[in-house]
mmCIF file of N, CA and C in Angstrom:
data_model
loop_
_atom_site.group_PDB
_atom_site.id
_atom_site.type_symbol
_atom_site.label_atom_id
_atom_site.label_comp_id
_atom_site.label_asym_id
_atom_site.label_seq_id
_atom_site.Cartn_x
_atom_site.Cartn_y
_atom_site.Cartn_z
ATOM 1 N N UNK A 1 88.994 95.853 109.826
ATOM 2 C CA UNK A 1 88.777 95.075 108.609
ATOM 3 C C UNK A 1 89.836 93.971 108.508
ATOM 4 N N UNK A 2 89.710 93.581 107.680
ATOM 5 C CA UNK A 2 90.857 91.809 106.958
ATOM 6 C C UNK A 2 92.013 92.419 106.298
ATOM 7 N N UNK A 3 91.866 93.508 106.037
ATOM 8 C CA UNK A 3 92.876 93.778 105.442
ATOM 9 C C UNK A 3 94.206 93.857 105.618
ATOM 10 N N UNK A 4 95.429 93.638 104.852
ATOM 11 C CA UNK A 4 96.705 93.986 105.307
ATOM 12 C C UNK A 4 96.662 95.334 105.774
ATOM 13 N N UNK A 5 97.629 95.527 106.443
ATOM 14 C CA UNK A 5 98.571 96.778 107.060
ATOM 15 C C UNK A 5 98.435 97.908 105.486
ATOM 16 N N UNK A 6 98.839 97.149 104.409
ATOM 17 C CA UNK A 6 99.660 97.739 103.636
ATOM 18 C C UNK A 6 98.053 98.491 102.703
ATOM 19 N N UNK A 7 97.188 97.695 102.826
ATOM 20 C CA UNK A 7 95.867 98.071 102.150
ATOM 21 C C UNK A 7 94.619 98.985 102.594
ATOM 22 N N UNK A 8 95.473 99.017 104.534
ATOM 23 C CA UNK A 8 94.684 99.716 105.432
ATOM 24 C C UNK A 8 95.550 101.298 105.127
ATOM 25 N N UNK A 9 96.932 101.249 104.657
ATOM 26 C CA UNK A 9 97.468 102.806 104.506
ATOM 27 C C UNK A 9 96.600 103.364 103.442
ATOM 28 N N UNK A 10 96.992 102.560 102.477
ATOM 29 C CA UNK A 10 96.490 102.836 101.020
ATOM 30 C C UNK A 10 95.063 103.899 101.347
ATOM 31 N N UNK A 11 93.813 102.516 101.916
ATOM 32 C CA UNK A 11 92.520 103.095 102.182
ATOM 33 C C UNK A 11 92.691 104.482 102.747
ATOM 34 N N UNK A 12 93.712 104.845 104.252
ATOM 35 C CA UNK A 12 93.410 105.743 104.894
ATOM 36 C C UNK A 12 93.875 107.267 104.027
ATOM 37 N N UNK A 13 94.929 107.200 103.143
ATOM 38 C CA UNK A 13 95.093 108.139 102.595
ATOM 39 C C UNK A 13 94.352 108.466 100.807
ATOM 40 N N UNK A 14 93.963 107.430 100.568
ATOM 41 C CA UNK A 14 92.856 107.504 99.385
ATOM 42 C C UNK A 14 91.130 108.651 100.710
ATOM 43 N N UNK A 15 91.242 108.364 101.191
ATOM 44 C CA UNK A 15 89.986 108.820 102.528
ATOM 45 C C UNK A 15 90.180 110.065 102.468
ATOM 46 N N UNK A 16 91.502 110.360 103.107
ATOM 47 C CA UNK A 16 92.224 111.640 103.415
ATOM 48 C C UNK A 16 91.963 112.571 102.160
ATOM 49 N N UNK A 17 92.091 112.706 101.014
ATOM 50 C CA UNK A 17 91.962 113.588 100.105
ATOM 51 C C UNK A 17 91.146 113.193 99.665
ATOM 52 N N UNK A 18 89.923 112.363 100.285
ATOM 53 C CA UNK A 18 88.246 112.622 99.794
ATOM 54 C C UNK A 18 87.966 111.538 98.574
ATOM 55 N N UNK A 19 88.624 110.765 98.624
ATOM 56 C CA UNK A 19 88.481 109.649 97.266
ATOM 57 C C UNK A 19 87.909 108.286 98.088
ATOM 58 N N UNK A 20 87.063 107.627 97.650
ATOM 59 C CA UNK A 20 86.104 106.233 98.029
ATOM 60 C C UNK A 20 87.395 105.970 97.180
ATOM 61 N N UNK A 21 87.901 104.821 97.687
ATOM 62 C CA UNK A 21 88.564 103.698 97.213
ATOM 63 C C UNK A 21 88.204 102.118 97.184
ATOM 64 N N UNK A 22 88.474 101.572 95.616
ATOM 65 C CA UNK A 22 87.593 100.932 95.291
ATOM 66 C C UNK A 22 89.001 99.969 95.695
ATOM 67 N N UNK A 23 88.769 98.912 96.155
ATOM 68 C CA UNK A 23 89.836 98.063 96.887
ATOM 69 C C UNK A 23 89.093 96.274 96.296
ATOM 70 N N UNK A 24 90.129 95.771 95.484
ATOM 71 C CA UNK A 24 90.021 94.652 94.875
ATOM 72 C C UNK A 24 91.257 93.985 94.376
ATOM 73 N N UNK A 25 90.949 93.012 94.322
ATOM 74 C CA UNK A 25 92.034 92.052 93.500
ATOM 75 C C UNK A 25 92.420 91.868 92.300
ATOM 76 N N UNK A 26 93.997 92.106 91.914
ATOM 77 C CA UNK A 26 94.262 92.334 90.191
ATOM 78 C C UNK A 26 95.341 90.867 90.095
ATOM 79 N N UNK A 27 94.809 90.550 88.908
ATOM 80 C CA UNK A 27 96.237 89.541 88.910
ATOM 81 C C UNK A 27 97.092 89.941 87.345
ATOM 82 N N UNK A 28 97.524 89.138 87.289
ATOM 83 C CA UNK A 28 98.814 89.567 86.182
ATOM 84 C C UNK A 28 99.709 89.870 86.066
ATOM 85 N N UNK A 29 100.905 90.508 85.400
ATOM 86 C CA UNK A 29 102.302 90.599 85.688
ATOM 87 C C UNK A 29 102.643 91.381 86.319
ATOM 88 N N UNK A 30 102.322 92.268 86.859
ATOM 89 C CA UNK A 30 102.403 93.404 87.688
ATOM 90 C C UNK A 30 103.759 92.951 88.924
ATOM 91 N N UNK A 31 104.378 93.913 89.343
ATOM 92 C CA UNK A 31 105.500 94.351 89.938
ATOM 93 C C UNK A 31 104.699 94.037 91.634
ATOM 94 N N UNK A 32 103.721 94.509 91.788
ATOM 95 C CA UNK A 32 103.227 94.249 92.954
ATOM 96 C C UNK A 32 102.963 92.447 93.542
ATOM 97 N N UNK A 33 102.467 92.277 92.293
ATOM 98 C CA UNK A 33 102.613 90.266 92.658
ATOM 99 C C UNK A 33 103.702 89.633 92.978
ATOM 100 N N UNK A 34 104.423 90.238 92.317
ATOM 101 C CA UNK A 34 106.082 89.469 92.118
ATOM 102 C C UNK A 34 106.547 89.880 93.850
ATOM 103 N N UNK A 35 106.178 91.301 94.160
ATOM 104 C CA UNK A 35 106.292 91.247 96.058
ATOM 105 C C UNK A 35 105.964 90.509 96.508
ATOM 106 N N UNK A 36 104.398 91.019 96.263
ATOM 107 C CA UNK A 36 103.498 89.939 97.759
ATOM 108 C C UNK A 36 103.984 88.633 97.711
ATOM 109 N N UNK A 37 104.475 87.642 96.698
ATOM 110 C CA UNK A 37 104.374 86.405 96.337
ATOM 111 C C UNK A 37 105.967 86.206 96.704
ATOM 112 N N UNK A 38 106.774 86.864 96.822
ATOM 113 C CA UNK A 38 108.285 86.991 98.070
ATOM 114 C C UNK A 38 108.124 87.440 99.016
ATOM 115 N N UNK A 39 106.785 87.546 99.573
ATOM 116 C CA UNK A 39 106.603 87.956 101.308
ATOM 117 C C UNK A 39 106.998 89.687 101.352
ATOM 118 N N UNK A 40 106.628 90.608 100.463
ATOM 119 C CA UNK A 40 106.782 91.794 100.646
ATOM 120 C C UNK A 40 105.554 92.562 100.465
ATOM 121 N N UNK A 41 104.421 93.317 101.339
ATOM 122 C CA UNK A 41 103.213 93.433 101.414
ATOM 123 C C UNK A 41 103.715 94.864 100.226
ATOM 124 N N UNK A 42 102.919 94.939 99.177
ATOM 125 C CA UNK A 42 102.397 95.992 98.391
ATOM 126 C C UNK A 42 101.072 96.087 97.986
ATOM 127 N N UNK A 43 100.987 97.137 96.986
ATOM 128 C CA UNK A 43 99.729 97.235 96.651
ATOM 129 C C UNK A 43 99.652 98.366 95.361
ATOM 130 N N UNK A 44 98.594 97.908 94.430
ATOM 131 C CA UNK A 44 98.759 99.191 93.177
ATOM 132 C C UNK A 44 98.079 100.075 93.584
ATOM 133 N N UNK A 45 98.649 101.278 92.914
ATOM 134 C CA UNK A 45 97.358 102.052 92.951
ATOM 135 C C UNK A 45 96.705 103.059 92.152
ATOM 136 N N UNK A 46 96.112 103.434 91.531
ATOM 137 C CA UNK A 46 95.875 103.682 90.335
ATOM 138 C C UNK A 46 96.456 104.904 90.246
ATOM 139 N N UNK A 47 96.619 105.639 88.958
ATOM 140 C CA UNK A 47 97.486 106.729 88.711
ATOM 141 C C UNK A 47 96.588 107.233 88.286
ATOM 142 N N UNK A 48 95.351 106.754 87.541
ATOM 143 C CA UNK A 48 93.926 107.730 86.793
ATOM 144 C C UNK A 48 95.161 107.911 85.832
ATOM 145 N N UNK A 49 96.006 106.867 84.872
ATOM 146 C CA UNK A 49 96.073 106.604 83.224
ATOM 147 C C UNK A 49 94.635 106.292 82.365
ATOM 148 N N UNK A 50 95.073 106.450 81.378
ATOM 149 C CA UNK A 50 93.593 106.025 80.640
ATOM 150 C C UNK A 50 94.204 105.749 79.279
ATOM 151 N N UNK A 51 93.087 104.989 78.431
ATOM 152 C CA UNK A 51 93.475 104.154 77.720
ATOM 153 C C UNK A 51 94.702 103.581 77.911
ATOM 154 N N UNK A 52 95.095 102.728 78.943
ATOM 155 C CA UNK A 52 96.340 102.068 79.561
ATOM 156 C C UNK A 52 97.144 100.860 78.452
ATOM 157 N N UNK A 53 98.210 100.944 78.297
ATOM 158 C CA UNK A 53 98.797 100.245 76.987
ATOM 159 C C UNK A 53 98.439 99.855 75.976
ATOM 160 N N UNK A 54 98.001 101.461 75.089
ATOM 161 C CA UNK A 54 97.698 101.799 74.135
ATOM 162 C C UNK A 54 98.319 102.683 73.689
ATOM 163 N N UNK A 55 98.512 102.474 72.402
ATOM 164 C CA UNK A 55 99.242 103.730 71.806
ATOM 165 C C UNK A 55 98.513 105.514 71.998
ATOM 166 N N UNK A 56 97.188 105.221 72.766
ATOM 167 C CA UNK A 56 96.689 106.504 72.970
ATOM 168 C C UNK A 56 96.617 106.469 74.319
ATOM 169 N N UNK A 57 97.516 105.987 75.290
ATOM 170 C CA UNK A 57 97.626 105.974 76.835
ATOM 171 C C UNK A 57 97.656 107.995 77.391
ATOM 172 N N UNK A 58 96.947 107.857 77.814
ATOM 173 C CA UNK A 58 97.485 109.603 78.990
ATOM 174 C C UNK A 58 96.932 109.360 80.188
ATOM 175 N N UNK A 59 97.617 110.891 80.606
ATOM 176 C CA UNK A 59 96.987 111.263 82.264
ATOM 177 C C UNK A 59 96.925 112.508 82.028
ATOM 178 N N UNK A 60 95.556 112.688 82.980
ATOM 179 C CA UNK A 60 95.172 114.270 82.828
ATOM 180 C C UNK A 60 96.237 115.051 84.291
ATOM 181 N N UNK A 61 96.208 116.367 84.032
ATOM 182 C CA UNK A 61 97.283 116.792 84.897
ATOM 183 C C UNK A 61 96.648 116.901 86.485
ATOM 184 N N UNK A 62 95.711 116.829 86.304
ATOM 185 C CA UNK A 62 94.855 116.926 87.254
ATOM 186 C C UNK A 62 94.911 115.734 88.391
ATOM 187 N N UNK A 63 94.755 114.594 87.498
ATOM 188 C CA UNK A 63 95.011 113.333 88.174
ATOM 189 C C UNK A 63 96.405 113.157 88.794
ATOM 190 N N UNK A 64 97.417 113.469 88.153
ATOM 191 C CA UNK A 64 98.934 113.410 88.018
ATOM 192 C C UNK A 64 98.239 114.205 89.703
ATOM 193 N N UNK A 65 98.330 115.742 90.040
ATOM 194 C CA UNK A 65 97.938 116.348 91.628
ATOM 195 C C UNK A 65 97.703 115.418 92.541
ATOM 196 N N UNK A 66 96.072 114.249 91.859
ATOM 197 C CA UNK A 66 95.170 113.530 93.195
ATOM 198 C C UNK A 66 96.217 112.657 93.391
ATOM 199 N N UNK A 67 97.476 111.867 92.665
ATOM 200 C CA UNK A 67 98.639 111.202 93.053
ATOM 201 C C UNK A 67 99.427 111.399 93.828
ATOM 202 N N UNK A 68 100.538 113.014 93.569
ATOM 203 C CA UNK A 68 101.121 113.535 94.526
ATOM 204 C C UNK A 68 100.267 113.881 96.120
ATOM 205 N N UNK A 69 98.899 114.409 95.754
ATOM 206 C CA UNK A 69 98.414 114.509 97.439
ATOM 207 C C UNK A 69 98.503 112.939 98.035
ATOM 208 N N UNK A 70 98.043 112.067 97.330
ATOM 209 C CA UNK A 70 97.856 110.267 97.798
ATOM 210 C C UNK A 70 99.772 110.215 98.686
ATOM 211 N N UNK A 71 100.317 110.259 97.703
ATOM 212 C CA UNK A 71 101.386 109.675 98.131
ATOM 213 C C UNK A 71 102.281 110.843 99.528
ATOM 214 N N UNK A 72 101.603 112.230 99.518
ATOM 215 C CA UNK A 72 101.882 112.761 100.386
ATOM 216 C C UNK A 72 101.443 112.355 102.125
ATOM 217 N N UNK A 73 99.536 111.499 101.682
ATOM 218 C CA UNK A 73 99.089 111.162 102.804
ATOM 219 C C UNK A 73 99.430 110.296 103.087
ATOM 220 N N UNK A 74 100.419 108.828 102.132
ATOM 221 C CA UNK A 74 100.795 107.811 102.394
ATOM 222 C C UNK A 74 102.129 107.505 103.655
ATOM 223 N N UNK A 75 102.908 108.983 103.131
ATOM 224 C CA UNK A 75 104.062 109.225 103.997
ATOM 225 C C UNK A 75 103.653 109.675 105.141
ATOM 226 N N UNK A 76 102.983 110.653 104.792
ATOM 227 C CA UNK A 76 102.190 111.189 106.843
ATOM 228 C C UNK A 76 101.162 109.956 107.624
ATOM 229 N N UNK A 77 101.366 108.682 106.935
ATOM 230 C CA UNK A 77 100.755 107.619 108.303
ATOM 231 C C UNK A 77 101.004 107.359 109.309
ATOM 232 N N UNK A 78 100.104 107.725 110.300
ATOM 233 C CA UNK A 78 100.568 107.165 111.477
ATOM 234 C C UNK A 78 99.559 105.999 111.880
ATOM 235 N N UNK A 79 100.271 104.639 112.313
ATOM 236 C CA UNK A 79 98.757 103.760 112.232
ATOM 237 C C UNK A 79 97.927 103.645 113.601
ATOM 238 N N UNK A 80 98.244 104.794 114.256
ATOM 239 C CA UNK A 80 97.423 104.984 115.527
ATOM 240 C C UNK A 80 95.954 105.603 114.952
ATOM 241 N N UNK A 81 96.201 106.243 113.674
ATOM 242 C CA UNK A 81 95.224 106.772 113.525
ATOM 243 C C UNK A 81 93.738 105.898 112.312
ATOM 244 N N UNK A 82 93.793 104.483 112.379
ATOM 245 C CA UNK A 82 93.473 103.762 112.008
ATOM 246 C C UNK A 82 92.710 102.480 112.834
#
């Protein structure tokens, strides 16, 4: 695919624990722009918050899990396997 390096991890470990990842473009103030736009490849990724900066913002605990497995498959990349 076209994608960066950094969007091809993302995909492979969103895969890995069984999640279709919906892969698109966000703009706005976000911490991730302020990278890419100094030459540092990132990428968001959703946490499954809801109602997001609102005084009734949460996360179910459940989601909080599909995060820790994400970021577990993010660290076990190897990009041979891609």
């Amino acid at each position: 695919s076209h994608y960066s390096i950094t969007v091809k991890i993302a995909e492979y470990a969103f895969n890995k624990i069984s999640i279709n990842p919906k892969i698109k473009s966000s703009g706005g103030g976000s911490d991730t722009n302020n990278f890419n736009s100094k030459g540092r490849q990132a990428v968001n990724l959703s946490s499954g918050i809801e109602n997001c900066h609102s005084a009734e913002e949460f996360i179910k605990v459940e989601e909080l899990g599909k995060l820790v497995k994400l970021i577990i498959e993010i660290c076990r990349f190897n990009k041979e396997e891609i």
